[in-house]
Coordinates of C-alpha atoms and ligand atoms in Angstrom, one line a residue:
Chain A
M188 CA -36.6 -6.3 -11.9
T189 CA -35.9 -9.3 -9.7
P190 CA -33.5 -9.1 -6.7
D191 CA -31.0 -11.1 -8.7
I192 CA -31.0 -8.7 -11.6
A193 CA -30.8 -5.8 -9.1
A194 CA -27.8 -7.4 -7.5
I195 CA -26.0 -7.9 -10.8
L196 CA -26.8 -4.3 -11.8
A197 CA -25.5 -3.1 -8.5
L198 CA -22.2 -5.0 -8.9
D199 CA -21.9 -3.6 -12.4
G200 CA -22.6 -0.1 -11.1
I201 CA -20.1 -0.4 -8.3
A202 CA -17.4 -1.6 -10.8
T203 CA -18.1 1.4 -13.1
G204 CA -18.3 3.6 -10.1
A205 CA -15.0 2.4 -8.8
I206 CA -13.4 3.5 -12.1
Y207 CA -15.1 6.9 -11.7
V208 CA -13.7 7.1 -8.2
L209 CA -10.2 6.8 -9.4
M210 CA -10.7 9.5 -12.0
A211 CA -12.6 11.8 -9.6
L212 CA -9.9 11.5 -7.0
G213 CA -7.5 12.7 -9.7
F214 CA -9.8 15.7 -10.4
V215 CA -9.9 16.6 -6.7
L216 CA -6.2 16.1 -6.3
I217 CA -5.2 18.3 -9.2
F218 CA -7.8 21.0 -8.4
A219 CA -6.9 21.2 -4.8
V220 CA -3.2 21.7 -5.5
T221 CA -3.4 23.8 -8.7
R222 CA -7.0 25.3 -8.8
V223 CA -7.2 23.8 -12.3
V224 CA -10.3 21.7 -13.2
F225 CA -8.4 19.3 -15.4
V226 CA -11.1 18.6 -18.0
P227 CA -8.7 16.5 -20.2
F228 CA -8.5 13.9 -17.4
G229 CA -10.8 11.6 -19.3
D230 CA -8.8 12.0 -22.5
I231 CA -5.7 10.8 -20.6
A232 CA -7.6 7.7 -19.5
A233 CA -8.9 7.1 -23.0
F234 CA -5.3 7.6 -24.5
T235 CA -4.0 5.0 -22.0
A236 CA -6.6 2.5 -23.1
L237 CA -5.7 3.1 -26.8
T238 CA -2.0 2.9 -26.0
L239 CA -2.5 -0.5 -24.3
A240 CA -4.6 -1.6 -27.3
A241 CA -1.8 -0.7 -29.7
L242 CA 0.8 -2.5 -27.7
E243 CA -1.4 -5.5 -27.6
L244 CA -1.4 -5.6 -31.4
G245 CA 2.3 -5.0 -31.6
R246 CA 1.8 -1.5 -33.1
L247 CA 3.5 1.7 -32.2
P248 CA 1.1 3.7 -30.0
G249 CA 0.3 7.2 -31.1
T250 CA 1.2 8.3 -27.6
V251 CA 4.9 8.1 -28.5
G252 CA 4.6 10.9 -31.0
L253 CA 2.4 12.9 -28.7
V254 CA 4.8 12.6 -25.8
I255 CA 7.8 13.6 -27.9
G256 CA 6.0 16.6 -29.4
L257 CA 4.8 17.8 -26.0
A258 CA 8.3 17.3 -24.5
V259 CA 10.0 19.4 -27.2
L260 CA 7.4 22.1 -26.8
A261 CA 7.6 22.2 -23.0
T262 CA 11.5 22.2 -23.1
L263 CA 11.5 25.2 -25.5
M264 CA 9.1 27.1 -23.2
E265 CA 11.1 26.2 -20.1
L266 CA 14.4 27.2 -21.8
Y267 CA 12.8 30.5 -22.9
S268 CA 11.7 31.4 -19.4
I269 CA 15.0 30.4 -17.9
L270 CA 17.0 32.5 -20.4
R271 CA 14.7 35.5 -19.7
A272 CA 15.2 35.1 -16.0
G273 CA 18.9 34.6 -16.5
S274 CA 19.0 31.7 -14.0
Y275 CA 21.2 29.4 -16.2
E276 CA 21.9 27.0 -13.4
R277 CA 18.4 25.6 -13.8
I278 CA 19.1 24.4 -17.4
P279 CA 20.4 20.9 -16.7
R280 CA 17.5 20.1 -14.4
A281 CA 15.0 21.4 -16.9
L282 CA 16.5 19.4 -19.7
L283 CA 16.4 16.3 -17.6
F284 CA 12.8 16.5 -16.6
Y285 CA 11.2 18.1 -19.6
L286 CA 13.2 16.4 -22.4
V287 CA 15.4 13.5 -21.4
L288 CA 13.0 11.6 -19.2
P289 CA 9.9 11.8 -21.4
V290 CA 11.8 11.1 -24.6
A291 CA 13.6 8.2 -23.0
I292 CA 10.3 6.7 -22.0
A293 CA 8.9 7.3 -25.5
G294 CA 12.1 5.8 -27.0
L295 CA 11.9 2.7 -24.9
V296 CA 8.3 2.1 -26.1
W297 CA 9.3 2.8 -29.7
I298 CA 12.3 0.4 -29.6
T299 CA 10.3 -2.4 -28.0
S300 CA 7.0 -1.8 -29.9
G301 CA 7.5 -4.7 -32.3
T302 CA 7.8 -7.2 -29.5
L303 CA 4.7 -8.8 -28.0
W304 CA 5.3 -8.6 -24.3
P305 CA 3.2 -10.4 -21.6
M306 CA 0.3 -8.4 -20.4
P307 CA 1.7 -7.0 -17.1
F308 CA 4.6 -5.6 -19.0
R309 CA 2.4 -4.0 -21.6
I310 CA 0.3 -2.4 -18.9
A311 CA 3.4 -1.1 -17.2
L312 CA 4.7 0.4 -20.5
A313 CA 1.3 2.0 -21.2
L314 CA 1.2 3.6 -17.8
L315 CA 4.8 4.8 -18.0
L316 CA 4.2 6.3 -21.4
I317 CA 1.1 8.2 -20.3
L318 CA 2.8 9.5 -17.1
P319 CA 4.5 12.6 -18.7
V320 CA 1.5 13.8 -20.7
A321 CA -0.3 15.7 -17.9
P322 CA 2.8 17.3 -16.3
L323 CA 3.9 18.4 -19.8
L324 CA 0.5 19.9 -20.5
D325 CA 0.8 21.7 -17.2
R326 CA 4.1 23.2 -18.2
I327 CA 2.9 24.2 -21.6
V328 CA -0.7 25.4 -20.9
Y329 CA -1.3 26.1 -17.3
R330 CA 2.1 27.3 -15.9
P331 CA 2.1 30.5 -18.0
I332 CA -1.3 31.5 -16.5
A333 CA -0.9 30.1 -13.0
D334 CA -2.3 33.3 -11.4
A335 CA -5.4 33.4 -13.5
S336 CA -8.9 33.0 -12.0
V337 CA -10.4 29.5 -11.5
L338 CA -12.9 30.4 -14.3
L339 CA -10.3 31.3 -16.8
L340 CA -8.3 28.2 -16.0
L341 CA -11.5 26.1 -16.5
T342 CA -12.1 27.8 -19.9
V343 CA -8.6 27.0 -20.9
S344 CA -9.1 23.4 -19.7
V345 CA -12.1 23.0 -22.0
A346 CA -10.1 24.4 -24.9
L347 CA -7.3 22.0 -24.1
H348 CA -9.7 19.1 -24.0
F349 CA -10.8 19.9 -27.6
A350 CA -7.2 20.3 -28.7
L351 CA -6.4 16.9 -27.2
V352 CA -9.4 15.2 -29.0
G353 CA -8.0 16.6 -32.2
L354 CA -4.5 15.3 -31.4
G355 CA -6.1 12.0 -30.4
L356 CA -7.7 11.6 -33.9
L357 CA -4.3 12.5 -35.4
F358 CA -2.2 10.1 -33.3
F359 CA -4.6 7.2 -32.8
G360 CA -7.0 7.4 -35.8
P361 CA -10.8 7.1 -35.7
D362 CA -11.0 3.3 -34.9
G363 CA -12.1 2.2 -31.5
A364 CA -10.3 -0.5 -29.5
R365 CA -11.1 -2.9 -26.7
T366 CA -8.3 -4.8 -25.0
E367 CA -8.1 -8.4 -23.8
S368 CA -9.8 -8.9 -20.5
L369 CA -7.4 -8.7 -17.6
T370 CA -8.8 -12.0 -16.1
D371 CA -11.4 -14.5 -17.2
A372 CA -12.0 -15.7 -13.6
M373 CA -15.6 -16.0 -12.6
F374 CA -17.0 -16.4 -9.1
M375 CA -20.5 -17.3 -7.9
L376 CA -22.0 -15.5 -4.9
G377 CA -25.1 -17.6 -4.3
N378 CA -26.6 -17.5 -7.8
I379 CA -25.1 -14.1 -8.7
P380 CA -22.0 -14.3 -10.9
I381 CA -19.1 -12.0 -10.2
S382 CA -16.4 -11.6 -12.8
G383 CA -12.8 -11.4 -11.8
Q384 CA -12.7 -8.2 -13.8
T385 CA -15.2 -6.6 -11.4
I386 CA -13.3 -7.7 -8.4
L387 CA -10.0 -6.4 -9.9
I388 CA -11.5 -3.0 -10.6
V389 CA -12.9 -2.6 -7.1
V390 CA -9.7 -3.9 -5.5
A391 CA -7.6 -1.5 -7.7
A392 CA -9.7 1.4 -6.7
A393 CA -9.5 0.5 -3.1
I394 CA -5.7 0.2 -3.2
F395 CA -5.3 3.5 -4.9
C396 CA -7.6 5.3 -2.5
G397 CA -5.6 3.7 0.3
L398 CA -2.3 4.8 -1.2
L399 CA -3.6 8.4 -1.7
Y400 CA -4.6 8.4 1.9
L401 CA -1.3 7.2 3.2
F402 CA 0.5 9.6 0.9
F403 CA -1.4 12.7 2.2
D404 CA -1.4 11.7 5.9
F405 CA 1.9 10.1 6.4
T406 CA 4.5 11.6 4.0
L407 CA 6.2 14.9 4.2
L408 CA 5.7 15.4 0.4
G409 CA 2.0 14.6 0.8
K410 CA 1.8 17.2 3.6
A411 CA 3.6 19.7 1.4
L412 CA 1.0 19.1 -1.3
H413 CA -1.8 19.5 1.1
A414 CA -0.2 22.7 2.4
T415 CA 0.0 24.1 -1.1
A416 CA -3.6 23.4 -1.6
L417 CA -4.5 25.1 1.6
N418 CA -2.3 28.2 1.3
R419 CA 0.0 28.9 -1.6
T420 CA 1.7 31.9 0.0
G421 CA 2.2 30.0 3.3
A422 CA 3.7 27.1 1.3
R423 CA 6.1 29.3 -0.6
L424 CA 7.3 30.9 2.7
M425 CA 8.2 27.3 3.9
G426 CA 10.2 26.8 0.7
I427 CA 7.6 24.6 -0.9
R428 CA 7.4 25.4 -4.6
P429 CA 3.8 25.4 -5.8
E430 CA 4.8 24.5 -9.4
R431 CA 6.6 21.4 -8.1
S432 CA 3.6 20.5 -6.0
G433 CA 1.5 20.9 -9.1
T434 CA 3.8 18.6 -11.1
I435 CA 3.5 16.0 -8.5
A436 CA -0.3 16.3 -8.4
Y437 CA -0.3 15.9 -12.2
L438 CA 1.9 12.9 -12.0
A439 CA -0.3 11.3 -9.3
G440 CA -3.3 12.3 -11.4
S441 CA -1.8 10.6 -14.4
V442 CA -1.3 7.4 -12.6
L443 CA -5.0 7.5 -11.5
A444 CA -6.1 8.4 -15.1
G445 CA -3.9 5.7 -16.5
V446 CA -5.1 3.0 -14.2
S447 CA -8.7 3.8 -14.8
G448 CA -8.0 3.7 -18.6
I449 CA -6.4 0.3 -18.2
L450 CA -9.3 -1.0 -16.1
I451 CA -12.0 0.3 -18.5
A452 CA -10.2 -0.8 -21.7
P453 CA -11.4 -4.4 -21.6
V454 CA -14.9 -3.4 -20.5
N455 CA -15.8 -0.7 -23.0
T456 CA -14.7 0.0 -26.5
I457 CA -12.7 3.2 -26.3
F458 CA -12.3 5.8 -29.1
Y459 CA -10.0 8.8 -29.3
D460 CA -12.9 11.0 -28.1
S461 CA -14.4 8.7 -25.4
G462 CA -12.6 10.6 -22.7
F463 CA -15.1 13.4 -22.4
L464 CA -18.1 11.4 -21.2
L465 CA -15.9 9.3 -18.9
G466 CA -14.4 12.4 -17.5
L467 CA -17.7 14.2 -17.2
K468 CA -19.2 11.4 -15.0
A469 CA -16.2 11.2 -12.8
F470 CA -16.2 15.0 -12.6
V471 CA -19.8 14.9 -11.3
G472 CA -18.6 12.5 -8.6
A473 CA -15.9 15.1 -7.8
I474 CA -18.4 17.9 -7.7
I475 CA -20.6 15.9 -5.3
G476 CA -17.5 15.9 -3.1
G477 CA -17.3 19.7 -3.5
L478 CA -13.9 19.3 -5.3
I479 CA -12.3 19.1 -1.9
S480 CA -13.5 16.0 0.1
F481 CA -11.9 12.8 -1.0
P482 CA -14.4 10.4 0.9
V483 CA -17.5 12.2 -0.3
T484 CA -16.0 12.2 -3.8
A485 CA -15.6 8.4 -3.7
I486 CA -19.2 8.0 -2.5
G487 CA -20.5 10.4 -5.2
S488 CA -18.6 8.5 -7.9
I489 CA -20.0 5.1 -6.8
F490 CA -23.5 6.7 -6.9
V491 CA -22.9 7.9 -10.5
G492 CA -21.8 4.4 -11.4
L493 CA -24.9 2.8 -9.8
L494 CA -27.2 5.3 -11.4
E495 CA -25.6 4.6 -14.8
S496 CA -26.0 0.8 -14.4
F497 CA -29.6 0.9 -13.4
A498 CA -30.4 3.5 -16.1
S499 CA -28.9 1.4 -18.8
F500 CA -31.1 -1.5 -17.7
Q501 CA -34.2 0.7 -17.9
S502 CA -33.4 2.0 -21.3
S503 CA -29.9 1.8 -22.7
A504 CA -30.6 4.4 -25.4
F505 CA -31.5 7.0 -22.8
K506 CA -28.8 6.0 -20.4
E507 CA -27.0 9.3 -20.4
V508 CA -30.2 11.3 -20.4
I509 CA -31.4 9.5 -17.3
V510 CA -28.1 9.8 -15.5
F511 CA -27.7 13.5 -16.0
S512 CA -31.3 14.3 -15.4
V513 CA -31.1 12.6 -12.0
L514 CA -27.8 14.3 -11.3
I515 CA -28.9 17.9 -11.9
P516 CA -31.0 18.1 -8.7
V517 CA -28.2 16.4 -6.8
L518 CA -25.8 18.9 -8.0
L519 CA -28.1 21.8 -7.2
W520 CA -28.5 20.4 -3.7
R521 CA -24.7 20.1 -3.3
S522 CA -24.2 23.6 -4.6
Y523 CA -26.4 24.9 -1.8
T524 CA -24.5 22.9 0.9
F525 CA -21.1 23.7 -0.5
Q526 CA -21.2 27.5 -0.8
H527 CA -18.0 28.0 1.0
T528 CA -15.7 26.0 -1.3
E529 CA -14.5 28.9 -3.4
E530 CA -13.4 31.0 -0.4
D531 CA -11.7 28.1 1.2
M532 CA -9.5 27.6 -1.9
D533 CA -8.7 31.3 -2.3
E534 CA -7.7 31.8 1.3
Chain B
M135 CA 29.2 43.6 6.2
P136 CA 25.5 43.7 7.1
L137 CA 23.6 40.4 6.9
L138 CA 20.8 42.2 5.0
A139 CA 21.1 45.4 3.0
I140 CA 18.0 46.7 1.3
D141 CA 19.2 49.1 -1.3
N142 CA 17.0 51.8 -2.9
V143 CA 14.0 49.4 -3.0
S144 CA 10.7 50.7 -4.5
V145 CA 7.4 48.8 -4.7
S146 CA 4.4 49.9 -6.7
Y147 CA 0.9 48.6 -7.0
G148 CA 0.0 49.7 -10.5
K149 CA 0.6 53.4 -10.4
A150 CA 0.5 53.8 -6.7
E151 CA 4.0 53.7 -5.2
A152 CA 3.8 52.0 -1.7
V153 CA 7.6 52.0 -1.0
R154 CA 9.9 54.7 -2.5
D155 CA 13.7 54.3 -2.5
V156 CA 14.0 52.7 0.8
S157 CA 17.5 51.6 2.1
L158 CA 18.2 49.9 5.4
Q159 CA 20.6 47.5 6.9
V160 CA 20.4 44.7 9.4
E161 CA 23.8 43.8 11.0
K162 CA 24.5 40.2 12.2
G163 CA 23.0 39.5 15.6
Q164 CA 21.0 42.7 15.7
I165 CA 17.3 43.4 16.1
V166 CA 16.3 46.2 13.8
T167 CA 12.8 47.6 13.9
V168 CA 10.7 49.5 11.3
I169 CA 7.9 51.5 12.8
G170 CA 5.4 53.7 11.2
P171 CA 1.7 54.4 10.8
N172 CA -0.9 52.3 9.0
G173 CA -0.3 52.2 5.2
A174 CA 3.3 53.4 5.5
G175 CA 4.5 50.5 3.3
K176 CA 6.1 48.4 6.0
T177 CA 4.4 45.1 4.9
S178 CA 5.1 45.9 1.3
L179 CA 8.7 46.3 2.1
L180 CA 9.0 42.9 3.8
M181 CA 7.0 41.2 1.1
A182 CA 9.5 42.7 -1.5
A183 CA 12.5 41.6 0.6
I184 CA 11.3 38.0 0.6
G185 CA 10.4 38.1 -3.1
L186 CA 6.6 37.8 -2.9
L187 CA 6.2 41.3 -4.4
R188 CA 8.0 42.6 -7.4
S189 CA 10.4 45.5 -6.6
T190 CA 13.1 47.6 -8.1
G191 CA 16.4 48.2 -6.4
R192 CA 18.7 45.6 -4.8
I193 CA 18.4 43.2 -1.9
I194 CA 21.7 42.0 -0.6
Y195 CA 21.7 39.0 1.8
D196 CA 24.9 37.7 3.3
G197 CA 26.9 39.6 0.6
R198 CA 24.9 38.2 -2.3
D199 CA 22.4 40.0 -4.5
I200 CA 19.3 37.9 -4.1
S201 CA 16.9 40.3 -5.9
R202 CA 16.4 37.9 -8.8
L203 CA 16.1 34.7 -6.7
E204 CA 12.7 33.0 -6.1
T205 CA 11.2 33.3 -2.7
E206 CA 11.8 29.6 -2.1
E207 CA 15.5 30.0 -2.8
R208 CA 15.7 32.9 -0.2
I209 CA 14.0 30.6 2.3
E210 CA 16.6 27.9 1.7
M211 CA 19.3 30.5 2.5
G212 CA 17.9 30.9 6.0
F213 CA 16.0 34.2 5.3
C214 CA 12.4 33.9 6.6
L215 CA 9.3 35.9 7.1
V216 CA 6.4 35.6 9.5
P217 CA 3.9 37.5 7.3
E218 CA 1.2 39.9 8.7
R219 CA -1.5 37.5 7.7
R220 CA 0.4 34.5 9.2
E221 CA -0.6 32.2 6.4
L222 CA -0.9 29.1 8.5
F223 CA -2.1 25.8 7.1
S224 CA -5.6 26.0 8.7
D225 CA -6.6 22.4 7.9
L226 CA -3.4 20.8 9.2
S227 CA -2.6 20.2 12.8
V228 CA -0.3 22.3 14.9
Y229 CA 2.3 19.6 14.7
D230 CA 2.1 19.3 10.9
N231 CA 2.4 23.1 10.6
L232 CA 5.6 23.0 12.6
R233 CA 6.9 20.0 10.6
L234 CA 6.4 21.9 7.4
G235 CA 8.3 24.8 8.8
A236 CA 11.4 22.7 8.5
Y237 CA 10.6 21.7 4.9
S238 CA 13.4 23.8 3.4
R239 CA 16.1 22.2 5.6
R240 CA 16.2 18.6 4.5
A241 CA 17.4 17.7 7.9
A242 CA 17.2 14.2 9.6
S243 CA 13.9 13.5 11.2
G244 CA 15.5 13.1 14.6
E245 CA 16.9 16.6 14.5
I246 CA 13.6 18.0 13.4
K247 CA 11.8 16.2 16.3
D248 CA 14.3 17.9 18.7
D249 CA 13.5 21.3 17.2
I250 CA 9.8 20.7 17.5
A251 CA 10.3 19.8 21.1
Q252 CA 12.2 23.0 21.6
V253 CA 9.3 25.0 20.0
F254 CA 7.0 23.3 22.4
D255 CA 9.3 24.2 25.3
R256 CA 9.1 27.8 24.2
F257 CA 5.3 27.7 23.7
P258 CA 3.8 25.2 26.1
R259 CA 0.4 26.1 24.9
L260 CA 1.2 24.7 21.5
L261 CA 2.2 21.4 23.0
E262 CA -1.3 21.1 24.6
R263 CA -2.8 21.7 21.2
R264 CA -0.4 19.7 19.0
N265 CA -3.2 17.8 17.3
Q266 CA -5.6 20.6 17.0
M267 CA -6.2 22.1 13.5
A268 CA -4.3 25.4 13.1
G269 CA -7.5 27.1 11.9
T270 CA -9.2 26.5 15.2
L271 CA -6.5 28.2 17.3
S272 CA -7.1 31.5 19.1
G273 CA -5.5 34.6 17.8
G274 CA -2.7 34.5 20.3
E275 CA -2.0 30.8 19.7
R276 CA -1.9 31.5 16.0
Q277 CA 0.8 34.1 16.5
M278 CA 2.8 31.6 18.6
L279 CA 2.4 28.9 15.9
A280 CA 3.5 31.3 13.2
L281 CA 6.6 32.3 15.1
G282 CA 7.3 28.7 16.1
R283 CA 6.8 27.5 12.5
A284 CA 9.3 30.1 11.3
L285 CA 11.8 29.0 13.9
M286 CA 11.6 25.5 12.6
A287 CA 13.5 26.7 9.5
R288 CA 16.4 27.7 11.7
P289 CA 16.5 31.1 10.1
R290 CA 19.6 33.3 10.2
L291 CA 17.5 36.3 9.5
L292 CA 13.9 36.4 10.6
M293 CA 11.5 39.2 9.5
L294 CA 8.5 39.6 11.7
D295 CA 5.5 41.6 10.5
E296 CA 3.6 42.9 13.6
P297 CA 4.1 39.9 15.9
S298 CA 2.0 41.6 18.6
L299 CA -1.0 42.2 16.4
G300 CA -4.2 41.7 18.4
L301 CA -2.4 40.2 21.5
A302 CA -3.2 40.9 25.1
P303 CA -0.5 43.0 26.9
L304 CA 0.7 40.1 28.9
I305 CA 1.3 37.9 25.8
T306 CA 2.7 40.8 23.9
R307 CA 5.4 41.1 26.6
E308 CA 6.0 37.4 26.4
I309 CA 6.4 37.6 22.6
F310 CA 8.9 40.4 22.8
R311 CA 10.8 38.5 25.5
I312 CA 11.0 35.6 23.1
I313 CA 12.2 37.8 20.2
A314 CA 15.0 39.2 22.4
S315 CA 16.0 35.6 23.4
L316 CA 16.2 34.7 19.7
R317 CA 18.9 37.3 19.3
D318 CA 20.9 35.5 21.9
L319 CA 20.7 32.4 19.8
G320 CA 22.3 34.3 16.9
V321 CA 19.2 35.0 14.9
S322 CA 19.1 38.5 13.4
I323 CA 15.7 40.1 13.3
L324 CA 13.9 42.7 11.2
L325 CA 10.8 43.6 13.2
V326 CA 7.9 45.6 11.9
E327 CA 5.6 47.0 14.6
Q328 CA 2.8 49.3 15.5
N329 CA 3.7 49.0 19.1
A330 CA 6.6 51.4 18.8
R331 CA 7.6 51.5 22.4
A332 CA 7.8 47.8 22.9
A333 CA 9.6 47.4 19.6
L334 CA 12.2 50.1 20.4
E335 CA 12.7 48.7 23.9
T336 CA 13.7 45.3 22.3
A337 CA 15.6 46.6 19.2
D338 CA 19.1 47.8 18.7
F339 CA 18.4 50.1 15.8
G340 CA 15.2 51.6 14.4
Y341 CA 13.8 53.1 11.2
V342 CA 10.7 55.2 11.0
M343 CA 8.7 54.9 7.8
E344 CA 6.0 57.2 6.6
T345 CA 4.1 57.1 3.3
G346 CA 6.6 54.8 1.7
E347 CA 9.8 56.5 2.8
I348 CA 12.2 56.3 5.7
V349 CA 12.0 59.6 7.5
H350 CA 14.1 58.9 10.6
S351 CA 16.6 56.3 11.7
G352 CA 18.9 55.9 14.6
S353 CA 19.8 53.7 17.6
A354 CA 16.7 52.4 19.3
D355 CA 17.6 54.4 22.4
A356 CA 17.9 57.6 20.6
L357 CA 14.6 57.1 18.7
M358 CA 12.8 56.2 21.9
H359 CA 13.7 59.6 23.4
D360 CA 13.2 61.6 20.3
P361 CA 10.5 64.1 21.2
R362 CA 9.1 64.2 17.6
L363 CA 8.5 60.4 17.8
I364 CA 7.2 60.3 21.3
A365 CA 4.4 62.7 20.3
T366 CA 3.4 60.7 17.2
Y367 CA 4.1 57.1 18.0
M368 CA 4.3 56.6 21.8
G369 CA 1.1 58.2 23.0
G370 CA 3.0 61.4 23.9
S371 CA 4.2 60.4 27.3
E372 CA 8.0 60.4 27.9
V373 CA 9.5 57.3 29.4
S374 CA 13.0 57.0 30.8
Ligands
LIG861 N1 -2.4 44.7 -3.2 C1 -2.5 46.0 -3.1 N2 -3.0 46.7 -4.2 C2 -3.0 48.1 -4.1 N3 -2.5 48.8 -3.1 C3 -2.0 48.1 -2.0 C4 -1.9 46.7 -2.0 N4 -1.4 46.3 -0.9 C5 -1.1 47.4 -0.2 N5 -1.5 48.5 -0.9 C6 -1.3 49.9 -0.5 O1 0.1 50.1 -0.2 C7 0.3 51.0 0.9 C8 1.2 50.3 1.9 O2 0.6 49.2 2.4 P1 1.3 48.2 3.5 O3 0.4 47.1 3.8 O4 2.7 48.0 3.0 O5 1.4 49.2 4.8 P2 1.8 48.9 6.2 O6 2.8 49.9 6.6 O7 2.1 47.5 6.4 O8 0.4 49.2 7.0 P3 -0.1 48.5 8.4 O9 0.6 49.1 9.5 O10 -1.6 49.0 8.4 O11 0.0 47.1 8.2 C9 -1.1 51.2 1.5 O12 -1.6 52.5 1.0 C10 -2.0 50.2 0.9 O13 -3.3 50.6 0.7
LIG862 MG1 1.4 45.9 7.5

């Protein structure tokens, strides 16, 4: 391996790692606020990629049906619990958030799906359409068992992931897709070529990390989310609703998943079931950060990306084997240094 | 009409009944105290009143039955609790804890800054530590922060669960002085205490709770001189 090749591999690894950073931050965000390890995160990213691919071909993306179905189901469940509690004044708000908004977005995409829009518009549509999926899943699947143990929530997450893969096959079909590249620009750093795509990925990841940081450190809503993560009872006593914090975490997580899906779509061919491996690698980054630390998570995810890049150079067939065999000792080491995570979250 | 009326409230943990058919009232502008031995059900009663524990019976606040409202809705009505475990946000600064105390108010940020300044006036120690993480405060400072954070909601009715827990006598007296001063600001208070004498000295009215039930009640003065209570709750020595 010459230094040049090493540099190219490193750049490649950093780009892949940056995508994992986005997803891993989503994992940490959702886990911190809701205690849910949101395994279907990768699926959401994959569905965003497939949605963008469909829009590119002027087809109706399967996500439209998925969102409408989830919205109807979530609305029915919400109405049922409202009727049982007898708090009818909550009905209009519930209808707006669980039915009208998601269906309006799906409708917008449906109506405009024949038209070939310019790329930025397609990307915006794909992101908009994926936005309600995680919050709706939260309402349908996690809200009824909000007080369950972390382990049960994780088990349910795994089941939900498999359900989503099934739905993915139903709504998107078995064919893979790769979207147009976001930019064809090429730069030379000495004699190492850097694609505009790589730069875009890294810049996007940096921007979203920055936004997340600003959100948590400088906005009241961000502080309220942080407070929910630290102490749910304390938060409730301040009038902060943990369910609402959860919804916001899922929305923010959806943006992160969506953006990573958009960024990876032109680089890798994505199938309805590609989400799992993507999510798993990002999840490893999140675990390296102990599921609580955002900065360590980012470093961990970049590390996974680099590892993957060098492993695929050594032997692309054994890429995953190499990646995960190296990661096991790292994870063991982290599990010794992060013993206290569980108690922290329960306090 | 009392500001708070707890009406035949019972709380159970599985089969064990921690609170049985308790009724009590807090009039506007009053400090009412509930005293009683460990395990009497005082904390459970407050948790039920704020909606964090399921209970039977009715809770009437400001003339309205709030038994079915969510905790958050009760908070928004100016009904607040400083819980026994304080529940501070340990990884947030003192300042942020106070800021979040006003979350339910949706007030202008200038107004909130003024209120934070007032809390700092009341508790100068918190001002010195405004950027320190709440989790690293001393026991006494945590009590002050918990009380200060609750005041940020501008409560009309404040429930305090053992505000003197683990405090040195000097600070205990300071805390009770502050509680008395809150009444003058128009805040009604329901005070749960182990320190029966200090509580009764501050309160207008008192209830004595034992094994889940109210066994005595009366004006704070009368309770303080009740020989049965002196023996059990006030170390046996009469004060006058
Ligand atoms: N989560 C719980 N599960 C089962 N029993 C509980 C639970 N919480 C409290 N109890 C029981 O309910 C009874 C009343 O407890 P509570 O905390 O309300 O008493 P308290 O009057 O506040 O006592 P203290 O003065 O020690 O704080 C106790 O016997 C306690 O063991
Ligand atoms: Mg107690």
